[in-house]
PDB file of C-alpha atoms in Angstrom:
ATOM      1  CA  UNK A   1     -18.982  21.307   0.120  1.00 46.00           C
ATOM      2  CA  UNK A   2     -20.818  18.531  -1.295  1.00 50.00           C
ATOM      3  CA  UNK A   3     -19.596  14.890  -1.710  1.00 54.00           C
ATOM      4  CA  UNK A   4     -21.320  14.126  -4.693  1.00 55.00           C
ATOM      5  CA  UNK A   5     -19.280  15.038  -7.910  1.00 55.00           C
ATOM      6  CA  UNK A   6     -21.631  16.938 -10.280  1.00 53.00           C
ATOM      7  CA  UNK A   7     -21.447  15.614 -13.858  1.00 52.00           C
ATOM      8  CA  UNK A   8     -20.790  18.891 -15.295  1.00 51.00           C
ATOM      9  CA  UNK A   9     -17.488  19.115 -13.565  1.00 54.00           C
ATOM     10  CA  UNK A  10     -16.032  16.015 -15.307  1.00 54.00           C
ATOM     11  CA  UNK A  11     -16.349  17.328 -18.238  1.00 56.00           C
ATOM     12  CA  UNK A  12     -13.187  19.789 -17.771  1.00 57.00           C
ATOM     13  CA  UNK A  13     -10.519  20.449 -20.086  1.00 63.00           C
ATOM     14  CA  UNK A  14      -7.584  18.031 -19.149  1.00 62.00           C
ATOM     15  CA  UNK A  15      -5.677  18.657 -16.112  1.00 70.00           C
ATOM     16  CA  UNK A  16      -2.494  20.777 -16.314  1.00 73.00           C
ATOM     17  CA  UNK A  17       0.377  18.832 -15.201  1.00 82.00           C
ATOM     18  CA  UNK A  18       3.529  20.071 -14.624  1.00 85.00           C
ATOM     19  CA  UNK A  19       6.901  17.947 -15.111  1.00 88.00           C
ATOM     20  CA  UNK A  20       8.601  17.522 -11.762  1.00 86.00           C
ATOM     21  CA  UNK A  21      11.967  16.745 -13.486  1.00 87.00           C
ATOM     22  CA  UNK A  22      14.185  19.694 -13.542  1.00 84.00           C
ATOM     23  CA  UNK A  23      16.225  20.524 -16.487  1.00 83.00           C
ATOM     24  CA  UNK A  24      18.679  17.749 -17.708  1.00 81.00           C
ATOM     25  CA  UNK A  25      21.717  19.563 -16.088  1.00 87.00           C
ATOM     26  CA  UNK A  26      20.546  19.671 -12.686  1.00 88.00           C
ATOM     27  CA  UNK A  27      21.759  16.160 -11.214  1.00 88.00           C
ATOM     28  CA  UNK A  28      19.139  14.138  -9.270  1.00 88.00           C
ATOM     29  CA  UNK A  29      20.048  12.582  -5.973  1.00 92.00           C
ATOM     30  CA  UNK A  30      18.322   9.395  -4.496  1.00 94.00           C
ATOM     31  CA  UNK A  31      17.918   9.322  -1.041  1.00 95.00           C
ATOM     32  CA  UNK A  32      20.763   7.065  -0.183  1.00 96.00           C
ATOM     33  CA  UNK A  33      23.281   9.564  -2.338  1.00 95.00           C
ATOM     34  CA  UNK A  34      24.912  10.190   0.942  1.00 95.00           C
ATOM     35  CA  UNK A  35      25.610   6.620   1.436  1.00 95.00           C
ATOM     36  CA  UNK A  36      27.915   6.692  -2.050  1.00 95.00           C
ATOM     37  CA  UNK A  37      26.913   2.957  -2.904  1.00 95.00           C
ATOM     38  CA  UNK A  38      29.060   3.398  -5.828  1.00 94.00           C
ATOM     39  CA  UNK A  39      32.269   3.159  -3.760  1.00 95.00           C
ATOM     40  CA  UNK A  40      30.500   0.493  -1.479  1.00 95.00           C
ATOM     41  CA  UNK A  41      29.932  -1.677  -4.482  1.00 95.00           C
ATOM     42  CA  UNK A  42      33.354  -1.238  -5.802  1.00 95.00           C
ATOM     43  CA  UNK A  43      35.388  -1.539  -2.514  1.00 95.00           C
ATOM     44  CA  UNK A  44      32.946  -3.794  -0.606  1.00 93.00           C
ATOM     45  CA  UNK A  45      32.253  -7.678  -0.302  1.00 94.00           C
ATOM     46  CA  UNK A  46      31.465  -8.985  -3.730  1.00 95.00           C
ATOM     47  CA  UNK A  47      30.124 -12.083  -2.202  1.00 95.00           C
ATOM     48  CA  UNK A  48      27.334 -12.648   0.203  1.00 96.00           C
ATOM     49  CA  UNK A  49      23.910 -13.951   1.005  1.00 97.00           C
ATOM     50  CA  UNK A  50      21.894 -10.588   0.388  1.00 98.00           C
ATOM     51  CA  UNK A  51      22.523  -8.627  -2.517  1.00 98.00           C
ATOM     52  CA  UNK A  52      21.134  -4.970  -2.415  1.00 98.00           C
ATOM     53  CA  UNK A  53      20.764  -2.459  -5.187  1.00 96.00           C
ATOM     54  CA  UNK A  54      18.978   0.547  -5.194  1.00 97.00           C
ATOM     55  CA  UNK A  55      16.832   1.364  -8.442  1.00 96.00           C
ATOM     56  CA  UNK A  56      17.135   5.356  -7.996  1.00 92.00           C
ATOM     57  CA  UNK A  57      15.213   8.011  -9.335  1.00 93.00           C
ATOM     58  CA  UNK A  58      12.651   5.793 -10.855  1.00 95.00           C
ATOM     59  CA  UNK A  59       8.911   7.134 -11.826  1.00 96.00           C
ATOM     60  CA  UNK A  60       5.920   6.056  -9.714  1.00 97.00           C
ATOM     61  CA  UNK A  61       2.813   7.148 -10.033  1.00 97.00           C
ATOM     62  CA  UNK A  62      -0.365   6.536  -7.833  1.00 97.00           C
ATOM     63  CA  UNK A  63      -3.372   5.730  -9.620  1.00 97.00           C
ATOM     64  CA  UNK A  64      -6.858   5.840  -7.854  1.00 97.00           C
ATOM     65  CA  UNK A  65     -10.239   4.913  -9.220  1.00 96.00           C
ATOM     66  CA  UNK A  66     -12.953   2.458  -9.667  1.00 96.00           C
ATOM     67  CA  UNK A  67     -12.127   2.033 -13.272  1.00 96.00           C
ATOM     68  CA  UNK A  68     -15.370   1.214 -15.250  1.00 96.00           C
ATOM     69  CA  UNK A  69     -14.868  -1.593 -18.211  1.00 96.00           C
ATOM     70  CA  UNK A  70     -14.139   1.851 -20.782  1.00 96.00           C
ATOM     71  CA  UNK A  71     -11.574   3.188 -18.462  1.00 96.00           C
ATOM     72  CA  UNK A  72     -10.202  -0.045 -17.942  1.00 96.00           C
ATOM     73  CA  UNK A  73      -9.748  -0.345 -21.983  1.00 96.00           C
ATOM     74  CA  UNK A  74      -8.204   3.021 -21.834  1.00 96.00           C
ATOM     75  CA  UNK A  75      -5.886   2.323 -19.093  1.00 96.00           C
ATOM     76  CA  UNK A  76      -4.769  -0.739 -20.801  1.00 96.00           C
ATOM     77  CA  UNK A  77      -3.946   1.189 -24.138  1.00 95.00           C
ATOM     78  CA  UNK A  78      -2.005   3.587 -22.005  1.00 95.00           C
ATOM     79  CA  UNK A  79      -0.126   1.125 -19.968  1.00 95.00           C
ATOM     80  CA  UNK A  80       0.256  -1.587 -22.465  1.00 93.00           C
ATOM     81  CA  UNK A  81      -1.056  -3.963 -20.112  1.00 94.00           C
ATOM     82  CA  UNK A  82      -4.434  -4.425 -18.069  1.00 95.00           C
ATOM     83  CA  UNK A  83      -4.763  -3.159 -14.757  1.00 96.00           C
ATOM     84  CA  UNK A  84      -4.070  -6.065 -12.178  1.00 97.00           C
ATOM     85  CA  UNK A  85      -7.797  -6.322 -10.301  1.00 97.00           C
ATOM     86  CA  UNK A  86      -7.243  -9.291  -8.326  1.00 97.00           C
ATOM     87  CA  UNK A  87      -5.588  -8.127  -4.839  1.00 97.00           C
ATOM     88  CA  UNK A  88      -1.964  -8.344  -4.228  1.00 97.00           C
ATOM     89  CA  UNK A  89      -1.088  -8.816  -7.689  1.00 97.00           C
ATOM     90  CA  UNK A  90       1.305  -7.205 -10.343  1.00 97.00           C
ATOM     91  CA  UNK A  91       1.858  -7.181 -13.612  1.00 97.00           C
ATOM     92  CA  UNK A  92       4.510  -5.945 -15.854  1.00 95.00           C
ATOM     93  CA  UNK A  93       4.678  -4.876 -19.645  1.00 92.00           C
ATOM     94  CA  UNK A  94       8.243  -4.748 -21.780  1.00 91.00           C
ATOM     95  CA  UNK A  95       6.950  -3.351 -24.406  1.00 87.00           C
ATOM     96  CA  UNK A  96       4.355  -0.591 -23.159  1.00 89.00           C
ATOM     97  CA  UNK A  97       4.225   2.711 -24.891  1.00 88.00           C
ATOM     98  CA  UNK A  98       6.518   4.192 -22.376  1.00 90.00           C
ATOM     99  CA  UNK A  99       8.840   1.073 -22.435  1.00 92.00           C
ATOM    100  CA  UNK A 100       8.951  -1.263 -19.358  1.00 95.00           C
ATOM    101  CA  UNK A 101       6.419  -0.549 -16.718  1.00 96.00           C
ATOM    102  CA  UNK A 102       5.225  -2.436 -13.699  1.00 97.00           C
ATOM    103  CA  UNK A 103       1.509  -2.110 -12.373  1.00 97.00           C
ATOM    104  CA  UNK A 104       1.325  -3.399  -8.537  1.00 98.00           C
ATOM    105  CA  UNK A 105      -2.083  -3.501  -6.953  1.00 98.00           C
ATOM    106  CA  UNK A 106      -2.077  -1.304  -3.729  1.00 97.00           C
ATOM    107  CA  UNK A 107      -5.802  -1.848  -2.653  1.00 97.00           C
ATOM    108  CA  UNK A 108      -9.173  -2.104  -4.228  1.00 96.00           C
ATOM    109  CA  UNK A 109      -9.220   1.385  -5.836  1.00 96.00           C
ATOM    110  CA  UNK A 110      -5.196   1.860  -5.791  1.00 97.00           C
ATOM    111  CA  UNK A 111      -2.458   0.942  -8.032  1.00 98.00           C
ATOM    112  CA  UNK A 112       1.108   1.881  -8.056  1.00 98.00           C
ATOM    113  CA  UNK A 113       2.808   2.156 -11.750  1.00 97.00           C
ATOM    114  CA  UNK A 114       6.567   2.102 -11.698  1.00 97.00           C
ATOM    115  CA  UNK A 115       8.596   3.406 -14.706  1.00 96.00           C
ATOM    116  CA  UNK A 116      11.727   4.937 -15.793  1.00 94.00           C
ATOM    117  CA  UNK A 117      11.661   8.071 -14.086  1.00 92.00           C
ATOM    118  CA  UNK A 118      12.034  10.298 -17.304  1.00 91.00           C
ATOM    119  CA  UNK A 119       8.956   8.552 -18.587  1.00 93.00           C
ATOM    120  CA  UNK A 120       6.647   9.655 -15.609  1.00 94.00           C
ATOM    121  CA  UNK A 121       5.745  12.728 -17.054  1.00 93.00           C
ATOM    122  CA  UNK A 122       4.904  11.256 -20.530  1.00 93.00           C
ATOM    123  CA  UNK A 123       2.740   8.907 -19.013  1.00 95.00           C
ATOM    124  CA  UNK A 124       1.144  11.082 -16.635  1.00 94.00           C
ATOM    125  CA  UNK A 125       0.071  13.634 -19.642  1.00 93.00           C
ATOM    126  CA  UNK A 126      -1.081  11.087 -21.619  1.00 94.00           C
ATOM    127  CA  UNK A 127      -3.487   9.884 -18.881  1.00 95.00           C
ATOM    128  CA  UNK A 128      -4.457  13.302 -18.443  1.00 93.00           C
ATOM    129  CA  UNK A 129      -5.227  13.326 -22.293  1.00 92.00           C
ATOM    130  CA  UNK A 130      -6.952   9.979 -22.647  1.00 94.00           C
ATOM    131  CA  UNK A 131      -8.529   8.923 -19.545  1.00 94.00           C
ATOM    132  CA  UNK A 132     -11.794  10.553 -19.129  1.00 93.00           C
ATOM    133  CA  UNK A 133     -14.049   9.960 -15.821  1.00 93.00           C
ATOM    134  CA  UNK A 134     -13.203  10.381 -12.089  1.00 94.00           C
ATOM    135  CA  UNK A 135      -9.855   9.162 -11.180  1.00 96.00           C
ATOM    136  CA  UNK A 136      -6.686  10.628  -9.398  1.00 96.00           C
ATOM    137  CA  UNK A 137      -3.330  10.178 -10.830  1.00 96.00           C
ATOM    138  CA  UNK A 138      -0.551  11.716  -8.632  1.00 95.00           C
ATOM    139  CA  UNK A 139       3.328  11.651  -9.299  1.00 95.00           C
ATOM    140  CA  UNK A 140       5.018  10.437  -5.998  1.00 95.00           C
ATOM    141  CA  UNK A 141       8.386   9.426  -7.553  1.00 94.00           C
ATOM    142  CA  UNK A 142      10.158  12.404  -5.524  1.00 92.00           C
ATOM    143  CA  UNK A 143       8.772  10.737  -1.940  1.00 94.00           C
ATOM    144  CA  UNK A 144       9.933   7.405  -2.750  1.00 95.00           C
ATOM    145  CA  UNK A 145      12.428   4.975  -3.613  1.00 96.00           C
ATOM    146  CA  UNK A 146      12.970   1.570  -4.646  1.00 97.00           C
ATOM    147  CA  UNK A 147      15.196  -1.157  -2.995  1.00 98.00           C
ATOM    148  CA  UNK A 148      16.078  -4.253  -4.848  1.00 98.00           C
ATOM    149  CA  UNK A 149      17.089  -7.243  -2.425  1.00 98.00           C
ATOM    150  CA  UNK A 150      17.899 -10.587  -3.622  1.00 97.00           C
ATOM    151  CA  UNK A 151      20.250 -13.459  -2.762  1.00 97.00           C
ATOM    152  CA  UNK A 152      20.165 -16.870  -1.126  1.00 97.00           C
ATOM    153  CA  UNK A 153      19.227 -15.610   1.997  1.00 97.00           C
ATOM    154  CA  UNK A 154      17.010 -12.718   1.181  1.00 97.00           C
ATOM    155  CA  UNK A 155      14.014 -14.093   2.345  1.00 97.00           C
ATOM    156  CA  UNK A 156      16.021 -14.725   6.045  1.00 97.00           C
ATOM    157  CA  UNK A 157      16.846 -11.184   6.074  1.00 97.00           C
ATOM    158  CA  UNK A 158      13.107  -9.850   5.420  1.00 97.00           C
ATOM    159  CA  UNK A 159      11.711 -12.541   8.163  1.00 96.00           C
ATOM    160  CA  UNK A 160      13.538 -10.213  10.774  1.00 96.00           C
ATOM    161  CA  UNK A 161      11.906  -6.813   9.348  1.00 95.00           C
ATOM    162  CA  UNK A 162       8.364  -7.897   8.258  1.00 96.00           C
ATOM    163  CA  UNK A 163       5.438 -10.227   9.863  1.00 95.00           C
ATOM    164  CA  UNK A 164       4.571 -11.117   6.328  1.00 96.00           C
ATOM    165  CA  UNK A 165       4.469 -15.028   5.422  1.00 96.00           C
ATOM    166  CA  UNK A 166       7.135 -14.826   2.490  1.00 96.00           C
ATOM    167  CA  UNK A 167       7.271 -18.597   2.046  1.00 96.00           C
ATOM    168  CA  UNK A 168       6.825 -19.408  -1.842  1.00 94.00           C
ATOM    169  CA  UNK A 169       3.676 -21.244  -1.153  1.00 96.00           C
ATOM    170  CA  UNK A 170       2.277 -18.039   0.365  1.00 95.00           C
ATOM    171  CA  UNK A 171       3.765 -15.532  -1.426  1.00 97.00           C
ATOM    172  CA  UNK A 172       4.490 -16.398  -4.861  1.00 97.00           C
ATOM    173  CA  UNK A 173       6.560 -14.528  -7.724  1.00 97.00           C
ATOM    174  CA  UNK A 174       4.592 -11.369  -8.473  1.00 97.00           C
ATOM    175  CA  UNK A 175       2.727 -11.241  -5.351  1.00 98.00           C
ATOM    176  CA  UNK A 176       2.645  -7.688  -3.868  1.00 98.00           C
ATOM    177  CA  UNK A 177       2.037  -6.574  -0.412  1.00 97.00           C
ATOM    178  CA  UNK A 178       2.181  -3.030   1.803  1.00 97.00           C
ATOM    179  CA  UNK A 179       2.942  -3.988   5.006  1.00 97.00           C
ATOM    180  CA  UNK A 180       5.166  -2.923   8.114  1.00 97.00           C
ATOM    181  CA  UNK A 181       8.941  -2.972   7.619  1.00 97.00           C
ATOM    182  CA  UNK A 182      11.195  -2.503  10.472  1.00 95.00           C
ATOM    183  CA  UNK A 183       8.921  -0.439  12.295  1.00 92.00           C
ATOM    184  CA  UNK A 184       8.475   1.892   8.750  1.00 96.00           C
ATOM    185  CA  UNK A 185       6.590   0.726   6.015  1.00 96.00           C
ATOM    186  CA  UNK A 186       7.318  -0.994   2.554  1.00 97.00           C
ATOM    187  CA  UNK A 187       5.547  -2.036  -0.459  1.00 98.00           C
ATOM    188  CA  UNK A 188       6.964  -5.548  -1.039  1.00 98.00           C
ATOM    189  CA  UNK A 189       7.012  -7.295  -4.247  1.00 98.00           C
ATOM    190  CA  UNK A 190       8.685 -10.816  -5.451  1.00 97.00           C
ATOM    191  CA  UNK A 191      10.080 -10.235  -8.475  1.00 96.00           C
ATOM    192  CA  UNK A 192      11.939 -13.596  -8.886  1.00 96.00           C
ATOM    193  CA  UNK A 193      12.148 -16.489  -6.914  1.00 95.00           C
ATOM    194  CA  UNK A 194      14.900 -15.019  -4.475  1.00 96.00           C
ATOM    195  CA  UNK A 195      14.525 -11.304  -5.605  1.00 97.00           C
ATOM    196  CA  UNK A 196      12.415  -8.728  -4.096  1.00 98.00           C
ATOM    197  CA  UNK A 197      11.647  -4.991  -4.761  1.00 98.00           C
ATOM    198  CA  UNK A 198      10.909  -2.763  -1.516  1.00 98.00           C
ATOM    199  CA  UNK A 199       8.929   0.335  -2.420  1.00 98.00           C
ATOM    200  CA  UNK A 200      10.154   2.743   0.710  1.00 97.00           C
ATOM    201  CA  UNK A 201       9.439   6.370   1.655  1.00 96.00           C
ATOM    202  CA  UNK A 202      12.471   8.761   1.067  1.00 96.00           C
ATOM    203  CA  UNK A 203      12.588   9.817   4.085  1.00 96.00           C
ATOM    204  CA  UNK A 204      12.761   6.354   5.522  1.00 97.00           C
ATOM    205  CA  UNK A 205      15.434   5.309   3.112  1.00 97.00           C
ATOM    206  CA  UNK A 206      18.595   5.978   4.929  1.00 97.00           C
ATOM    207  CA  UNK A 207      17.054   4.161   8.376  1.00 97.00           C
ATOM    208  CA  UNK A 208      15.832   1.342   6.078  1.00 98.00           C
ATOM    209  CA  UNK A 209      19.224   1.166   4.351  1.00 97.00           C
ATOM    210  CA  UNK A 210      21.102   0.840   7.948  1.00 97.00           C
ATOM    211  CA  UNK A 211      18.519  -1.367   8.738  1.00 97.00           C
ATOM    212  CA  UNK A 212      19.303  -3.972   5.790  1.00 97.00           C
ATOM    213  CA  UNK A 213      22.911  -3.552   6.450  1.00 97.00           C
ATOM    214  CA  UNK A 214      22.278  -4.793   9.900  1.00 97.00           C
ATOM    215  CA  UNK A 215      19.827  -7.329   9.362  1.00 97.00           C
ATOM    216  CA  UNK A 216      22.294  -8.903   6.575  1.00 97.00           C
ATOM    217  CA  UNK A 217      25.337  -8.836   8.459  1.00 96.00           C
ATOM    218  CA  UNK A 218      25.237 -12.557   9.316  1.00 97.00           C
ATOM    219  CA  UNK A 219      24.712 -13.450   5.495  1.00 97.00           C
ATOM    220  CA  UNK A 220      27.172 -10.855   4.164  1.00 97.00           C
ATOM    221  CA  UNK A 221      25.752  -7.988   2.319  1.00 97.00           C
ATOM    222  CA  UNK A 222      26.698  -7.213  -1.375  1.00 97.00           C
ATOM    223  CA  UNK A 223      26.013  -3.694  -2.770  1.00 97.00           C
ATOM    224  CA  UNK A 224      25.353  -3.485  -6.637  1.00 96.00           C
ATOM    225  CA  UNK A 225      25.349  -0.206  -8.375  1.00 89.00           C
TER     226      UNK A 225
ATOM    227  CA  UNK B   1      -1.765 -10.964  18.952  1.00 80.00           C
ATOM    228  CA  UNK B   2      -4.567 -11.359  16.542  1.00 90.00           C
ATOM    229  CA  UNK B   3      -4.581 -12.874  12.927  1.00 94.00           C
ATOM    230  CA  UNK B   4      -6.808 -10.692  11.195  1.00 97.00           C
ATOM    231  CA  UNK B   5      -8.500 -11.260   7.953  1.00 97.00           C
ATOM    232  CA  UNK B   6      -8.556  -8.318   5.590  1.00 97.00           C
ATOM    233  CA  UNK B   7     -11.744  -8.432   3.451  1.00 97.00           C
ATOM    234  CA  UNK B   8      -9.969  -6.206   0.838  1.00 97.00           C
ATOM    235  CA  UNK B   9      -6.323  -7.873   0.527  1.00 97.00           C
ATOM    236  CA  UNK B  10      -8.563 -10.952   0.835  1.00 96.00           C
ATOM    237  CA  UNK B  11      -5.814 -12.739   3.171  1.00 96.00           C
ATOM    238  CA  UNK B  12      -4.626 -13.020   7.101  1.00 97.00           C
ATOM    239  CA  UNK B  13      -2.265 -10.300   8.520  1.00 96.00           C
ATOM    240  CA  UNK B  14      -1.033  -9.491  11.572  1.00 95.00           C
ATOM    241  CA  UNK B  15      -2.478  -7.104  14.155  1.00 96.00           C
ATOM    242  CA  UNK B  16       0.519  -4.832  13.861  1.00 95.00           C
ATOM    243  CA  UNK B  17      -0.907  -3.872  10.332  1.00 97.00           C
ATOM    244  CA  UNK B  18      -4.140  -3.036  11.643  1.00 97.00           C
ATOM    245  CA  UNK B  19      -5.778  -0.171  14.105  1.00 97.00           C
ATOM    246  CA  UNK B  20      -8.894  -0.508  16.043  1.00 96.00           C
ATOM    247  CA  UNK B  21     -11.254   2.730  14.700  1.00 95.00           C
ATOM    248  CA  UNK B  22     -13.793   2.055  17.364  1.00 95.00           C
ATOM    249  CA  UNK B  23     -17.662   1.096  17.477  1.00 96.00           C
ATOM    250  CA  UNK B  24     -19.021  -0.063  14.424  1.00 96.00           C
ATOM    251  CA  UNK B  25     -22.719   1.176  12.940  1.00 95.00           C
ATOM    252  CA  UNK B  26     -22.829   4.490  14.551  1.00 95.00           C
ATOM    253  CA  UNK B  27     -25.142   6.314  12.009  1.00 93.00           C
ATOM    254  CA  UNK B  28     -24.765   9.940  11.857  1.00 94.00           C
ATOM    255  CA  UNK B  29     -27.955  12.082  12.578  1.00 95.00           C
ATOM    256  CA  UNK B  30     -29.486  13.114   9.079  1.00 95.00           C
ATOM    257  CA  UNK B  31     -30.276  16.482  10.100  1.00 95.00           C
ATOM    258  CA  UNK B  32     -27.768  17.342  12.962  1.00 94.00           C
ATOM    259  CA  UNK B  33     -29.369  20.964  13.509  1.00 95.00           C
ATOM    260  CA  UNK B  34     -32.514  19.325  14.419  1.00 95.00           C
ATOM    261  CA  UNK B  35     -31.053  17.157  17.077  1.00 95.00           C
ATOM    262  CA  UNK B  36     -31.356  17.623  20.770  1.00 96.00           C
ATOM    263  CA  UNK B  37     -28.418  18.113  22.855  1.00 96.00           C
ATOM    264  CA  UNK B  38     -28.712  14.615  24.052  1.00 96.00           C
ATOM    265  CA  UNK B  39     -29.259  12.904  20.884  1.00 95.00           C
ATOM    266  CA  UNK B  40     -26.298  14.535  19.729  1.00 96.00           C
ATOM    267  CA  UNK B  41     -24.294  13.946  22.594  1.00 95.00           C
ATOM    268  CA  UNK B  42     -24.958  10.309  22.473  1.00 95.00           C
ATOM    269  CA  UNK B  43     -24.106  10.178  18.802  1.00 96.00           C
ATOM    270  CA  UNK B  44     -20.677  12.138  19.618  1.00 96.00           C
ATOM    271  CA  UNK B  45     -19.532  10.353  22.850  1.00 96.00           C
ATOM    272  CA  UNK B  46     -21.424   7.509  24.100  1.00 96.00           C
ATOM    273  CA  UNK B  47     -20.215   4.191  23.188  1.00 96.00           C
ATOM    274  CA  UNK B  48     -21.331   0.565  23.662  1.00 93.00           C
ATOM    275  CA  UNK B  49     -19.173  -1.273  26.157  1.00 94.00           C
ATOM    276  CA  UNK B  50     -20.784  -4.904  25.826  1.00 94.00           C
ATOM    277  CA  UNK B  51     -19.355  -7.915  27.567  1.00 94.00           C
ATOM    278  CA  UNK B  52     -19.496 -10.378  24.575  1.00 94.00           C
ATOM    279  CA  UNK B  53     -20.376  -9.680  20.975  1.00 96.00           C
ATOM    280  CA  UNK B  54     -18.850  -6.163  19.954  1.00 96.00           C
ATOM    281  CA  UNK B  55     -18.922  -4.846  16.394  1.00 97.00           C
ATOM    282  CA  UNK B  56     -15.900  -2.935  15.791  1.00 97.00           C
ATOM    283  CA  UNK B  57     -14.405  -0.601  13.028  1.00 97.00           C
ATOM    284  CA  UNK B  58     -10.918  -1.406  11.874  1.00 98.00           C
ATOM    285  CA  UNK B  59      -8.625  -0.048   9.517  1.00 98.00           C
ATOM    286  CA  UNK B  60      -5.880  -1.793   7.551  1.00 97.00           C
ATOM    287  CA  UNK B  61      -3.398   0.879   8.091  1.00 96.00           C
ATOM    288  CA  UNK B  62      -0.233  -0.430   6.768  1.00 96.00           C
ATOM    289  CA  UNK B  63      -1.518  -2.480   4.124  1.00 96.00           C
ATOM    290  CA  UNK B  64      -4.604  -1.363   1.851  1.00 96.00           C
ATOM    291  CA  UNK B  65      -5.651   1.471   4.043  1.00 96.00           C
ATOM    292  CA  UNK B  66      -9.664   0.501   4.067  1.00 97.00           C
ATOM    293  CA  UNK B  67     -11.930   0.123   6.826  1.00 98.00           C
ATOM    294  CA  UNK B  68     -13.632  -2.765   7.466  1.00 98.00           C
ATOM    295  CA  UNK B  69     -16.149  -4.422  10.533  1.00 98.00           C
ATOM    296  CA  UNK B  70     -15.197  -6.935  12.608  1.00 97.00           C
ATOM    297  CA  UNK B  71     -17.215  -8.928  14.922  1.00 97.00           C
ATOM    298  CA  UNK B  72     -15.251  -9.782  18.204  1.00 96.00           C
ATOM    299  CA  UNK B  73     -15.899 -11.374  21.341  1.00 96.00           C
ATOM    300  CA  UNK B  74     -14.512  -8.989  24.187  1.00 95.00           C
ATOM    301  CA  UNK B  75     -14.776 -11.853  26.986  1.00 95.00           C
ATOM    302  CA  UNK B  76     -12.726 -14.178  24.745  1.00 96.00           C
ATOM    303  CA  UNK B  77     -11.305 -11.791  22.344  1.00 95.00           C
ATOM    304  CA  UNK B  78     -12.489 -14.333  19.686  1.00 96.00           C
ATOM    305  CA  UNK B  79     -12.752 -12.709  16.218  1.00 96.00           C
ATOM    306  CA  UNK B  80     -16.215 -13.872  15.210  1.00 96.00           C
ATOM    307  CA  UNK B  81     -16.450 -12.743  11.431  1.00 96.00           C
ATOM    308  CA  UNK B  82     -14.813  -9.786   9.334  1.00 97.00           C
ATOM    309  CA  UNK B  83     -17.284  -7.965   6.821  1.00 97.00           C
ATOM    310  CA  UNK B  84     -17.137  -4.676   4.618  1.00 97.00           C
ATOM    311  CA  UNK B  85     -18.731  -1.587   5.406  1.00 95.00           C
ATOM    312  CA  UNK B  86     -22.146  -1.328   4.305  1.00 93.00           C
ATOM    313  CA  UNK B  87     -22.659  -5.020   4.843  1.00 95.00           C
ATOM    314  CA  UNK B  88     -25.088  -6.543   7.682  1.00 94.00           C
ATOM    315  CA  UNK B  89     -23.311  -8.722  10.542  1.00 95.00           C
ATOM    316  CA  UNK B  90     -24.417 -12.226  10.348  1.00 94.00           C
ATOM    317  CA  UNK B  91     -22.962 -12.737  14.025  1.00 92.00           C
ATOM    318  CA  UNK B  92     -24.996 -10.645  16.222  1.00 92.00           C
ATOM    319  CA  UNK B  93     -25.302 -10.822  20.425  1.00 87.00           C
ATOM    320  CA  UNK B  94     -28.493 -12.596  21.774  1.00 83.00           C
ATOM    321  CA  UNK B  95     -30.101  -9.577  23.186  1.00 76.00           C
ATOM    322  CA  UNK B  96     -29.806  -7.526  20.069  1.00 69.00           C
ATOM    323  CA  UNK B  97     -31.682 -10.506  18.141  1.00 61.00           C
TER     324      UNK B  97
END
């Protein structure tokens, strides 16, 4: 009933988390499974201005907290890199305890943590074991997918889809924004000079894949698998 | 089309990323049970509709999903300032000063 968190409630046992990944013999299907990108990559055009690759079945965790200095230290030890506290910034660690991990600022009290799908449960568990205090960590891997778009015309393609200023002076490598994208939404991160990552909702993945094909038509779209 | 500065993202974004969420600075009565029907009705339903300076609540729905306040001139549509929830506006209408 009350908004006030009672101090005693914070000192409970570590939260039980369930591994969202089913057994190894059960095949995981990305939201673009039906598009058969493997065949498209093999038989489709091999040259063009826009390159598309789905980073499928990645592990994505949403962390929400107003981290104290102490919590920030613990988070840093868990991720191998400090939380990016500056708005619209992201950091990547290649040698974190769970391998390569990317941490992206979403809002002043929210971050998105991206790693390979198999490691999400391990990181989730270690968070609940080691990080004390008031915070929330949710595994959103099943509800999202990541599109990696690159190429010399990638900015031209993205410009048709989002009102955000993508010029290198306004949108340097490492910057991340959540914005409207093709009547849907996406979290756009510039991972290299001509390479972007779009974190999109699973339910919009097919629509956005069709949109990107259409928007890339004049430049030529190369699909990678 | 507005170009709105989000005080949480610390940059200007297009209006289509935002939604207006009504009049700002509406304090909920501390003890609703002690309110008269008139007081409660005014809190629930009655909103200012000024010509000129107006303080509004906006939400950066497609971005950081945070609320913030905007002081806007309803005659010219000009946004006078943007400030976080909990802060006081520096631009206020003459008759309020």
